[in-house]
Coordinates of C-alpha atoms in Angstrom, one line a residue:
Chain A
M114 CA -58.6 124.2 -182.6
K115 CA -60.6 126.3 -180.8
T116 CA -60.4 129.8 -181.6
R117 CA -59.6 132.8 -178.8
S118 CA -62.5 134.7 -179.3
T119 CA -65.1 132.0 -178.9
P120 CA -63.3 129.2 -176.4
E121 CA -65.3 126.0 -176.4
P122 CA -66.7 125.1 -173.0
T123 CA -65.2 122.1 -171.4
L124 CA -67.3 119.0 -169.5
V125 CA -64.9 117.3 -167.4
L126 CA -66.3 113.9 -166.1
E127 CA -65.7 111.2 -163.7
L128 CA -66.0 107.5 -164.8
D129 CA -67.0 105.2 -162.1
G130 CA -70.1 106.8 -160.1
T131 CA -70.8 109.4 -162.5
L132 CA -71.1 107.5 -166.0
V133 CA -70.2 103.7 -165.5
C134 CA -70.1 101.8 -162.4
S135 CA -67.9 98.2 -162.3
S136 CA -66.7 95.4 -160.1
V137 CA -64.2 92.8 -160.4
L138 CA -66.1 90.9 -157.8
A139 CA -67.7 88.1 -160.0
G140 CA -71.6 88.1 -159.7
R141 CA -71.9 91.3 -158.1
L142 CA -73.1 92.9 -161.7
R143 CA -75.6 91.1 -163.6
D144 CA -76.0 92.3 -167.1
A145 CA -72.6 93.6 -167.5
A146 CA -72.7 95.7 -170.8
A147 CA -69.0 94.9 -171.4
T148 CA -66.2 92.7 -169.3
F149 CA -62.7 93.1 -170.1
T150 CA -59.4 92.6 -168.2
A151 CA -57.4 95.0 -166.1
S152 CA -54.0 93.9 -165.0
F153 CA -52.6 94.8 -161.7
Q154 CA -49.4 93.8 -160.1
G155 CA -48.8 90.8 -162.7
D156 CA -52.5 89.5 -162.4
A157 CA -55.2 90.1 -164.7
Y158 CA -58.6 90.8 -163.4
E159 CA -62.0 90.6 -165.1
V160 CA -63.6 94.0 -164.6
H161 CA -67.7 94.1 -165.3
L162 CA -68.7 97.3 -166.6
K163 CA -72.3 98.4 -166.4
L164 CA -73.4 102.5 -168.4
R165 CA -75.6 104.6 -166.7
P166 CA -78.7 104.9 -168.3
H167 CA -78.5 107.3 -171.3
V168 CA -75.0 107.7 -171.0
Q169 CA -74.6 107.6 -174.7
R170 CA -77.5 109.9 -175.6
F171 CA -75.6 112.1 -173.0
L172 CA -72.0 112.0 -174.7
E173 CA -73.4 112.3 -178.2
S174 CA -75.6 115.4 -177.4
L175 CA -72.9 117.4 -175.2
S176 CA -69.8 116.5 -177.3
K177 CA -71.6 119.0 -180.3
T178 CA -71.3 122.0 -177.6
Y179 CA -68.5 120.9 -175.3
E180 CA -65.0 119.6 -175.4
I181 CA -65.4 116.5 -173.3
S182 CA -62.5 115.0 -171.0
V183 CA -62.7 112.0 -168.4
F184 CA -60.8 112.8 -165.7
T185 CA -60.7 110.1 -163.0
T186 CA -58.8 108.9 -160.1
A187 CA -59.0 105.1 -161.7
K188 CA -55.6 103.8 -163.5
Q189 CA -54.8 104.9 -166.8
D190 CA -55.1 101.0 -168.4
Y191 CA -58.5 100.8 -166.6
A192 CA -59.8 103.9 -167.6
E193 CA -58.7 103.5 -171.3
K194 CA -60.6 100.1 -171.2
V195 CA -63.8 101.6 -170.1
L196 CA -63.6 104.3 -172.8
D197 CA -63.1 101.5 -175.4
V198 CA -66.6 100.9 -174.5
L199 CA -68.5 104.4 -174.0
D200 CA -66.4 105.8 -176.5
P201 CA -64.8 103.2 -179.2
K202 CA -63.8 105.3 -182.0
R203 CA -62.7 108.0 -179.6
K204 CA -65.2 110.8 -181.1
L205 CA -67.0 112.1 -178.4
I206 CA -64.1 112.0 -175.3
R207 CA -61.0 114.4 -176.3
H208 CA -59.1 113.4 -173.7
C209 CA -58.4 110.8 -170.8
L210 CA -56.9 111.9 -167.2
S211 CA -56.4 109.4 -164.6
Q212 CA -54.7 108.6 -161.7
R213 CA -51.4 109.2 -162.7
D214 CA -52.2 112.9 -163.6
C215 CA -54.3 113.4 -160.0
L216 CA -52.3 114.6 -156.9
C217 CA -52.1 112.1 -153.8
A218 CA -52.6 113.3 -150.3
R219 CA -53.2 111.5 -147.1
G220 CA -53.4 108.3 -149.5
C221 CA -56.0 110.0 -151.5
Y222 CA -56.2 110.9 -155.3
W223 CA -57.2 114.5 -155.8
K224 CA -58.0 116.2 -159.3
D225 CA -56.6 120.0 -160.3
L226 CA -58.7 121.0 -163.1
S227 CA -56.2 123.6 -164.2
L228 CA -54.0 120.8 -165.7
L229 CA -56.5 120.8 -168.9
S230 CA -55.2 124.2 -169.4
R231 CA -58.5 125.6 -170.3
D232 CA -60.6 128.3 -169.2
L233 CA -62.0 127.8 -165.4
A234 CA -64.4 130.3 -166.4
K235 CA -65.9 127.8 -169.3
T236 CA -65.4 124.4 -167.1
V237 CA -67.7 122.4 -165.8
A238 CA -67.1 119.0 -163.9
L239 CA -69.3 116.1 -162.8
D240 CA -68.6 113.5 -160.1
H241 CA -70.3 112.3 -157.4
A242 CA -68.0 113.3 -154.7
I243 CA -66.6 116.8 -153.9
Q244 CA -63.0 115.7 -152.8
G245 CA -62.6 115.2 -156.6
F246 CA -61.9 119.1 -156.9
P247 CA -60.9 120.5 -153.7
S248 CA -59.6 123.9 -155.6
Q249 CA -61.9 123.9 -158.3
A250 CA -65.6 123.1 -156.4
A251 CA -67.0 126.5 -157.9
N252 CA -66.6 124.1 -161.5
W253 CA -68.1 121.1 -159.7
I254 CA -71.4 120.0 -160.2
P255 CA -72.2 117.1 -157.9
V256 CA -73.9 113.8 -159.6
P257 CA -75.8 111.5 -157.3
R258 CA -73.4 108.3 -157.4
W259 CA -74.9 105.5 -159.8
W260 CA -74.9 102.1 -158.6
G261 CA -76.4 100.2 -161.5
D262 CA -80.3 101.3 -161.1
P263 CA -81.5 101.0 -164.7
R264 CA -83.9 103.6 -164.3
D265 CA -81.6 106.1 -163.2
E266 CA -82.2 109.2 -165.5
E267 CA -79.8 111.8 -163.7
L268 CA -77.6 112.0 -167.2
L269 CA -81.0 112.8 -169.2
H270 CA -81.9 115.6 -166.7
L271 CA -78.2 117.0 -167.0
I272 CA -78.4 117.5 -171.1
P273 CA -80.5 120.5 -171.5
L274 CA -79.2 121.9 -168.1
L275 CA -75.7 121.7 -169.5
G276 CA -76.7 123.0 -172.8
Q277 CA -77.7 126.3 -171.1
L278 CA -75.1 126.8 -168.4
C279 CA -72.3 126.8 -171.9
Q280 CA -74.1 129.7 -172.7
A281 CA -73.6 131.8 -169.3
D282 CA -70.1 133.9 -169.2
D283 CA -68.6 132.7 -166.2
M284 CA -70.0 128.7 -165.5
R285 CA -69.4 129.0 -162.3
T286 CA -71.7 131.8 -161.0
E287 CA -74.3 130.0 -163.0
I288 CA -73.5 126.8 -161.4
R289 CA -73.5 128.8 -157.7
R290 CA -76.5 130.2 -158.2
R291 CA -78.4 126.8 -159.5
F292 CA -76.7 124.7 -157.0
P293 CA -76.9 126.2 -153.5
L294 CA -77.9 123.5 -151.6
R295 CA -77.2 120.4 -153.2
R296 CA -73.4 120.8 -152.9
L297 CA -74.3 120.1 -148.8
L298 CA -76.0 117.2 -150.2
A299 CA -73.9 115.1 -152.0
E300 CA -71.3 114.2 -149.5
D301 CA -70.6 110.6 -149.7
Chain B
M287 CA -23.4 116.8 -139.6
E288 CA -25.8 118.7 -141.0
T289 CA -29.5 119.6 -140.6
A290 CA -32.1 119.1 -143.7
D291 CA -34.4 121.1 -144.9
G292 CA -37.0 118.3 -144.5
G293 CA -39.9 120.9 -144.9
R294 CA -38.8 121.4 -148.4
R295 CA -37.5 118.0 -149.2
G296 CA -39.5 115.4 -147.3
T297 CA -41.7 114.1 -150.0
Q298 CA -45.0 113.0 -149.3
R299 CA -44.2 109.0 -149.8
A300 CA -41.2 109.3 -147.7
E301 CA -43.0 110.6 -144.8
R302 CA -45.0 107.8 -144.1
R303 CA -42.0 105.2 -144.0
R304 CA -40.6 106.9 -141.4
R305 CA -39.7 104.4 -138.5
A306 CA -40.4 106.2 -135.1
A307 CA -38.3 105.9 -132.2
R308 CA -39.5 103.3 -129.5
R309 CA -42.0 104.0 -127.6
A310 CA -43.4 102.4 -124.1
P311 CA -45.2 99.1 -124.3
M312 CA -49.1 99.2 -125.5
A313 CA -51.3 97.2 -123.2
A314 CA -50.4 93.4 -124.1
A315 CA -54.6 93.0 -124.2
A316 CA -54.5 94.4 -127.8
A317 CA -55.5 91.5 -129.8
G318 CA -53.5 90.9 -133.1
P319 CA -55.0 89.4 -136.3
G320 CA -56.7 85.6 -136.6
G321 CA -57.7 86.3 -133.1
G322 CA -61.5 87.0 -133.2
G323 CA -62.4 82.8 -133.1
G324 CA -62.5 82.9 -129.5
G325 CA -59.5 80.4 -128.9
A326 CA -55.7 82.1 -128.1
P327 CA -54.7 84.8 -130.5
R328 CA -52.5 83.8 -133.5
Y329 CA -50.4 86.7 -132.2
S330 CA -50.2 89.1 -129.2
L331 CA -49.0 92.4 -129.6
L332 CA -46.7 93.7 -126.9
A333 CA -45.3 97.3 -128.2
E334 CA -45.3 99.5 -130.9
I335 CA -42.2 99.8 -132.5
G336 CA -42.6 102.2 -135.5
R337 CA -45.4 104.5 -136.7
G338 CA -46.1 106.2 -140.1
A339 CA -48.9 107.6 -141.7
Y340 CA -49.0 104.2 -143.4
G341 CA -48.8 101.8 -140.7
V342 CA -48.0 100.7 -137.2
V343 CA -45.1 98.1 -136.7
Y344 CA -45.7 95.9 -133.4
E345 CA -43.6 94.0 -131.8
A346 CA -45.4 90.5 -131.4
V347 CA -45.3 86.9 -129.8
S348 CA -46.6 84.0 -131.6
G349 CA -49.4 82.4 -130.1
R350 CA -48.6 78.9 -131.0
S351 CA -44.9 78.7 -131.1
G352 CA -44.2 81.6 -128.4
A353 CA -41.5 83.3 -131.1
R354 CA -41.1 86.6 -130.8
L355 CA -41.9 88.7 -134.4
A356 CA -42.7 92.0 -135.9
V357 CA -46.2 92.5 -137.0
K358 CA -47.1 95.6 -139.6
R359 CA -50.6 96.7 -139.8
I360 CA -51.9 98.8 -142.6
R361 CA -55.2 100.5 -142.2
C362 CA -57.0 99.7 -146.0
D363 CA -59.0 102.7 -146.6
A364 CA -57.4 105.3 -148.8
P365 CA -56.5 103.8 -152.3
E366 CA -52.7 104.9 -152.1
N367 CA -52.4 102.8 -148.9
V368 CA -54.4 99.7 -150.0
E369 CA -52.0 99.7 -153.5
L370 CA -48.5 100.5 -151.2
A371 CA -49.8 97.4 -149.1
L372 CA -50.7 95.1 -151.9
A373 CA -47.0 96.1 -153.6
E374 CA -45.3 95.0 -150.3
F375 CA -47.1 92.1 -150.0
W376 CA -46.4 91.1 -153.2
A377 CA -43.1 91.7 -153.4
L378 CA -43.0 89.5 -149.8
T379 CA -44.6 86.9 -151.3
S380 CA -42.6 86.9 -154.6
L381 CA -39.2 85.8 -152.4
R382 CA -40.1 82.6 -152.4
R383 CA -36.7 81.4 -151.0
Q384 CA -35.2 83.3 -148.3
H385 CA -32.4 85.3 -148.0
P386 CA -30.0 85.8 -144.4
N387 CA -30.1 89.6 -145.2
V388 CA -33.8 90.2 -145.9
V389 CA -36.2 90.0 -143.4
R390 CA -38.1 86.8 -143.2
F391 CA -42.1 87.0 -144.5
E392 CA -44.0 84.7 -142.0
E393 CA -47.6 85.4 -143.6
C394 CA -50.2 88.2 -144.5
V395 CA -53.3 88.3 -142.7
L396 CA -56.3 90.0 -143.8
Q397 CA -58.6 91.4 -141.0
R398 CA -62.0 92.8 -140.7
H399 CA -64.5 93.1 -138.2
G400 CA -61.8 91.5 -135.8
L401 CA -61.9 88.5 -138.1
G402 CA -58.7 87.4 -139.9
Q403 CA -58.2 85.2 -142.7
R404 CA -54.8 84.3 -144.1
M405 CA -54.1 85.8 -147.4
S406 CA -51.8 85.0 -150.0
H407 CA -51.2 87.5 -153.3
G408 CA -53.7 87.8 -155.8
N409 CA -56.1 85.8 -154.5
K410 CA -59.7 86.0 -156.7
R411 CA -61.5 83.8 -154.3
S412 CA -61.7 86.6 -151.9
Q413 CA -64.1 89.3 -152.4
L414 CA -62.0 91.5 -149.3
Y415 CA -58.9 91.0 -151.6
L416 CA -60.8 91.6 -154.7
R417 CA -62.2 95.0 -153.0
L418 CA -58.8 96.1 -152.1
V419 CA -57.8 95.6 -156.0
E420 CA -60.9 97.7 -156.9
T421 CA -60.0 100.3 -154.9
S422 CA -56.5 100.5 -156.2
L423 CA -57.8 100.2 -159.8
K424 CA -60.2 103.1 -159.5
G425 CA -58.4 105.4 -156.7
E426 CA -61.4 105.5 -154.7
R427 CA -61.8 105.6 -150.9
I428 CA -63.8 102.3 -150.2
L429 CA -67.4 103.4 -148.7
G430 CA -68.0 102.2 -145.3
Y431 CA -64.5 101.4 -144.8
A432 CA -64.1 104.8 -142.5
E433 CA -66.3 103.2 -139.7
E434 CA -65.0 99.7 -139.9
P435 CA -61.7 99.9 -142.0
C436 CA -60.0 96.4 -142.9
Y437 CA -56.3 96.0 -141.9
L438 CA -53.7 94.3 -143.7
W439 CA -51.1 92.8 -141.4
F440 CA -47.6 91.7 -142.3
V441 CA -45.9 89.0 -139.9
M442 CA -42.4 89.3 -140.1
E443 CA -39.2 88.5 -138.5
F444 CA -38.2 90.6 -135.5
C445 CA -35.0 92.1 -135.5
E446 CA -33.9 93.5 -131.7
G447 CA -31.2 95.4 -132.6
G448 CA -32.6 98.2 -134.1
D449 CA -32.0 100.2 -137.5
L450 CA -28.4 100.6 -139.3
N451 CA -28.6 104.4 -138.1
Q452 CA -28.8 103.1 -134.1
Y453 CA -26.3 100.1 -134.6
V454 CA -23.5 102.2 -136.5
L455 CA -23.9 105.6 -134.2
S456 CA -24.4 103.9 -130.8
R457 CA -20.7 102.4 -131.5
R458 CA -17.3 103.3 -132.2
P459 CA -16.2 103.1 -135.8
D460 CA -14.9 99.4 -137.0
P461 CA -13.6 98.3 -140.0
A462 CA -14.3 95.1 -139.6
T463 CA -18.1 95.4 -139.2
N464 CA -18.3 97.8 -142.2
K465 CA -16.5 95.5 -144.4
S466 CA -19.2 93.0 -142.9
F467 CA -22.1 95.3 -143.3
M468 CA -21.2 96.3 -147.0
L469 CA -20.9 92.5 -148.2
Q470 CA -24.3 91.6 -146.7
L471 CA -26.0 94.6 -148.1
T472 CA -24.2 93.8 -151.4
S473 CA -25.6 90.3 -151.2
A474 CA -29.3 91.1 -150.2
I475 CA -29.8 93.8 -153.0
A476 CA -28.4 91.1 -155.3
F477 CA -30.6 88.5 -154.1
L478 CA -33.8 90.7 -154.7
H479 CA -32.5 91.9 -157.8
K480 CA -32.4 88.1 -158.6
N481 CA -35.6 87.7 -157.9
H482 CA -36.9 90.8 -160.0
I483 CA -37.8 93.0 -157.1
V484 CA -36.5 96.8 -156.9
H485 CA -36.5 97.9 -153.5
R486 CA -36.5 101.5 -153.9
D487 CA -36.5 102.6 -150.4
L488 CA -33.1 101.4 -149.5
K489 CA -32.1 103.8 -146.7
P490 CA -30.5 103.1 -143.1
D491 CA -33.9 103.4 -141.5
N492 CA -35.0 100.4 -143.4
I493 CA -31.7 98.2 -142.6
L494 CA -32.9 96.2 -139.4
I495 CA -30.0 94.2 -137.0
T496 CA -30.3 91.0 -135.4
E497 CA -27.4 89.8 -133.1
K498 CA -29.1 86.6 -132.0
S499 CA -26.3 84.6 -133.8
G500 CA -23.7 86.4 -131.8
T501 CA -22.4 88.6 -134.7
P502 CA -24.2 91.5 -136.5
V503 CA -26.5 90.5 -139.2
L504 CA -28.5 92.8 -141.6
K505 CA -32.1 92.4 -142.7
V506 CA -33.5 94.5 -145.6
A507 CA -36.7 95.5 -144.5
D508 CA -39.9 97.5 -145.7
F509 CA -40.9 96.6 -149.4
G510 CA -43.5 99.0 -149.2
L511 CA -42.6 101.3 -151.8
S512 CA -40.7 98.1 -153.6
K513 CA -41.7 97.0 -157.2
V514 CA -42.2 93.5 -158.8
C515 CA -40.9 93.5 -162.3
A516 CA -42.5 90.6 -163.4
G517 CA -44.5 90.9 -166.8
L518 CA -48.5 89.6 -167.1
T519 CA -47.1 86.0 -167.8
A520 CA -44.7 85.4 -164.5
R521 CA -47.2 84.1 -162.3
G522 CA -48.8 81.9 -164.8
K523 CA -47.3 78.9 -164.2
E524 CA -46.9 78.5 -160.5
G525 CA -43.2 77.7 -159.4
G526 CA -42.2 77.9 -163.0
N527 CA -39.4 80.1 -163.7
N528 CA -40.3 81.7 -166.5
N529 CA -39.1 85.0 -166.1
K530 CA -35.8 84.5 -166.2
N531 CA -35.1 86.7 -169.3
V532 CA -36.4 89.5 -167.2
N533 CA -33.4 92.1 -166.3
V534 CA -34.6 94.6 -163.9
N535 CA -31.4 96.7 -164.9
K536 CA -33.6 97.6 -167.6
Y537 CA -36.8 97.7 -166.7
W538 CA -38.0 101.1 -166.5
L539 CA -40.2 102.2 -163.3
S540 CA -41.9 105.6 -162.8
S541 CA -43.4 107.5 -160.3
A542 CA -40.4 109.3 -157.9
C543 CA -40.1 107.8 -154.4
G544 CA -37.8 107.0 -151.7
S545 CA -36.1 109.0 -149.2
D546 CA -34.2 111.9 -150.9
F547 CA -31.1 111.5 -149.7
Y548 CA -30.7 108.0 -151.1
M549 CA -32.5 108.9 -154.5
A550 CA -30.6 108.5 -157.7
P551 CA -30.5 111.4 -159.8
E552 CA -32.6 110.0 -162.1
V553 CA -35.2 109.1 -159.4
W554 CA -35.7 112.6 -159.1
E555 CA -37.0 113.0 -162.5
G556 CA -39.3 109.8 -161.6
H557 CA -37.6 107.2 -164.4
Y558 CA -35.6 105.0 -163.3
T559 CA -34.5 101.1 -163.4
A560 CA -32.9 98.9 -160.2
K561 CA -29.8 101.0 -160.7
A562 CA -31.4 103.5 -158.5
D563 CA -30.6 100.8 -155.6
I564 CA -27.3 100.8 -156.6
F565 CA -27.0 104.1 -156.0
A566 CA -28.8 104.4 -152.7
L567 CA -26.3 101.5 -151.5
G568 CA -23.4 103.7 -152.5
I569 CA -25.1 106.9 -150.1
I570 CA -25.3 104.7 -147.4
I571 CA -22.2 102.6 -147.6
W572 CA -20.0 106.0 -148.0
A573 CA -21.7 107.6 -145.2
M574 CA -21.4 104.6 -143.3
I575 CA -18.1 104.4 -143.7
E576 CA -17.2 108.0 -142.9
R577 CA -20.0 108.6 -140.5
I578 CA -21.3 111.1 -142.7
T579 CA -24.8 112.4 -140.9
F580 CA -27.1 114.8 -140.8
I581 CA -30.4 115.6 -138.6
D582 CA -34.1 114.7 -140.2
A583 CA -35.8 118.2 -140.1
E584 CA -38.8 116.8 -138.9
T585 CA -37.9 114.0 -136.7
K586 CA -34.6 115.6 -135.1
K587 CA -33.3 111.9 -135.7
E588 CA -29.6 111.7 -136.7
L589 CA -29.1 109.8 -140.1
L590 CA -26.6 108.0 -141.9
G591 CA -26.2 109.5 -145.2
T592 CA -23.9 112.0 -147.6
Y593 CA -25.2 115.4 -149.2
I594 CA -23.7 117.6 -151.0
K595 CA -22.7 121.4 -149.3
Q596 CA -23.8 124.5 -151.6
G597 CA -23.7 127.5 -149.5
T598 CA -25.4 126.8 -146.3
E599 CA -27.7 124.5 -147.6
I600 CA -27.0 120.8 -147.8
V601 CA -28.3 119.0 -151.1
P602 CA -29.0 115.5 -151.8
V603 CA -26.2 114.2 -153.7
G604 CA -28.7 112.3 -156.6
E605 CA -30.2 116.4 -156.7
A606 CA -27.2 118.0 -157.0
L607 CA -26.0 115.1 -159.7
L608 CA -29.1 115.9 -161.4
E609 CA -28.0 119.6 -161.8
N610 CA -24.8 119.0 -162.4
P611 CA -24.0 115.6 -164.0
K612 CA -20.4 116.3 -164.2
M613 CA -20.1 117.2 -160.7
E614 CA -17.0 115.2 -159.0
L615 CA -17.7 113.5 -155.9
H616 CA -15.1 113.9 -153.3
I617 CA -14.6 110.5 -151.8
P618 CA -13.4 110.6 -148.8
Q619 CA -15.4 113.1 -147.9
K620 CA -13.0 113.7 -144.6
R621 CA -9.6 114.3 -144.7
R622 CA -8.9 111.7 -142.0
T623 CA -10.7 109.1 -143.4
S624 CA -8.6 105.9 -145.0
M625 CA -10.3 104.3 -147.6
S626 CA -8.3 101.9 -150.1
E627 CA -8.7 103.2 -153.9
G628 CA -10.7 100.1 -154.4
I629 CA -13.2 101.0 -152.9
K630 CA -13.1 104.6 -153.7
Q631 CA -13.3 104.0 -157.1
L632 CA -16.5 101.7 -156.7
L633 CA -18.3 104.0 -154.4
K634 CA -17.8 106.6 -157.2
D635 CA -19.2 104.1 -159.8
M636 CA -22.1 103.1 -157.7
L637 CA -22.7 107.1 -157.4
A638 CA -22.3 107.7 -161.4
A639 CA -25.0 109.8 -162.6
N640 CA -25.8 107.8 -165.7
P641 CA -27.5 104.6 -164.1
Q642 CA -25.6 103.1 -167.5
D643 CA -22.3 103.6 -165.4
R644 CA -23.4 102.2 -162.3
P645 CA -22.4 98.5 -161.8
D646 CA -25.4 95.9 -161.6
A647 CA -25.8 94.3 -158.5
F648 CA -24.0 90.9 -159.8
E649 CA -20.7 92.7 -160.7
L650 CA -21.0 94.7 -157.2
E651 CA -21.0 91.6 -155.5
T652 CA -17.7 90.5 -157.2
R653 CA -15.8 93.9 -156.7
M654 CA -17.4 94.5 -153.3
D655 CA -15.6 91.0 -152.3
Q656 CA -12.5 92.2 -154.2
V657 CA -12.1 95.9 -152.3
T658 CA -13.3 94.4 -149.1
C659 CA -10.7 91.5 -149.4
A660 CA -7.9 93.8 -150.3
A661 CA -8.4 96.4 -147.8

C-alpha cells in the first residue's frame, strides 16, 4: 500500500501499438510471439501477437518506480490474454482497465484517467494517439505507433526518461516542457 | 401527451436509432452495393427513409427481381459502430427461419472501393471481415478508413406502412386492431426468444407495418442492439440445434441500452435478461391501448409510450420503478379507457419491477391469447 506522504507515481499504458501489435489476419504477422484465441460474437478468432522490442525490460525496470496499469480500448477478454503473455505472473502490471471502462462517444472509445483514482500530478500515460485521453492530454506522452519493426528502440529510450519524470513534483509540467512539439506530430 | 426531457434522458446509443421522418427521394443514380462490376446494379436506391448517427436506411429496388426492399447502410469506421453492425448481422443471420412478424432479412453485403461482396457472419476467409472483428476487439479506429470507409449493407424486406407510432396515431382507436397487434408482437418476441435473441431496443419506432396482404401486419425490425445468447459452442455444428438448453430468461446481459421510456428498471442498472423485452412490450401495449404519447424533445416527434408524472416532469416507468419498486402502476391511466381485468393484470405482470415476476415470452403467448379472446 502506498502511503499518503509518498504517493507512488502511476504509469498508464495502452497495449496495441504501444507495447504490442497483433492481428487476426492469418499471415499478417510472421514470427508471432504468441497466438491465442479471442471470442467475439459466438466465434473464436486466432490472434497473433508480437511484443515490442525491449518491452520486458521496460516493464520490469519501471515497475520498480511506478505502479503500472494498462488502460486499453480493447475488450477485457482480449486484454487479459495479452497480459497473460506480457506479464504471466501478474507481477508487473497491477490493474487492467479495458473497453468497458472507456467512455463511448461518436462510436469511439475514450479513456478517462480519473477512473484510476490516482493523483494526476503523479500520473503519466503512454499511447500512440491523443484520442486516448481527451481530458488529460497533459498526462500523455505520445509514443510512435509500433507496427512490428524488430529494430524499434522506443521503449528503451523511454526507460531513463520515465525514470527522471517520476521525480518531478508535477509530472504534467515536466511532460509539457519535454514534449512541446511531439504532441503535434504524433496524431495519426 | 407530455414532452420528454430528451436532452437529459436521451442516451447516446438510443440517439442513433431514431428513424427520421420521410424525406424527399434521393437521386436514383446512387449506386447500391454490389454494383461495381459494370453490369446492372444489384440494388438501386430510391429514397432515404431513415437516418441516424449509426446508419442510413434506403428504399431500394432489386436489380434482378424488381422487388422493393429496405437497405440499411452502416459506415464501418468507428469501433462501436462496427460492433453494433456485426451484432445486428449476427442476430439477423441466426434467424434461420422466418417469422411473419419479424422483418425478413435478405442478405448482407460488405462494400469497399465501390465493390461489394456478399458476407456471412463469422466469415474468417474475408480479410475485410476479419479487420472489422479486429476493430471491435481492439476498440480502435481503422487507419485509413476515414478516407475510404467500408460499409455494411443489410438488405431487408420493405415495410411501406411506416412505424407503429405513425400507424396508430393517424387512425381512430380500434380495439380489434389493438388485439391483433398485441398477438402479433407477442408472437414475434416469443419467436426471437426461442431463437436466443434478445432484442433490447423494442419501441414503436422499431415496429414496422405492411398492409400488402390487406390487413396490417407488424414487423419487428432494427436488431442493432440485440444480443444473441449462444455460447461459443452453439455455432460449432452447422445446423445442429445444440444450444436448446440456452434459456434467454436467465442469460444476463450487461451494458444499458435501448430507449429510455421502454427500458425496464434493471436495464437502468445495466444488467438484465430477455425479460427486459417483456417490459418494453408492456409499455408499448399499454400506450397503444390508451394512446398515451409524449413528444420527444429532440426530434419533436410524437411517440407512443407510458410514463410516470413526477411534479412537472415525466419519468420513464422503468426509471421510476428503479427508484421505488413498490410503486403501484395505475392501469388504465385514463378513466375513460375500458380494459378487461385480464389485460390489466397481464400488463401489471409484464411491468413488474422484478424481472422474475414478469411472464416469459412463452407464458405471455398463452396469456395474451386468453385475454384477447376473453375481451
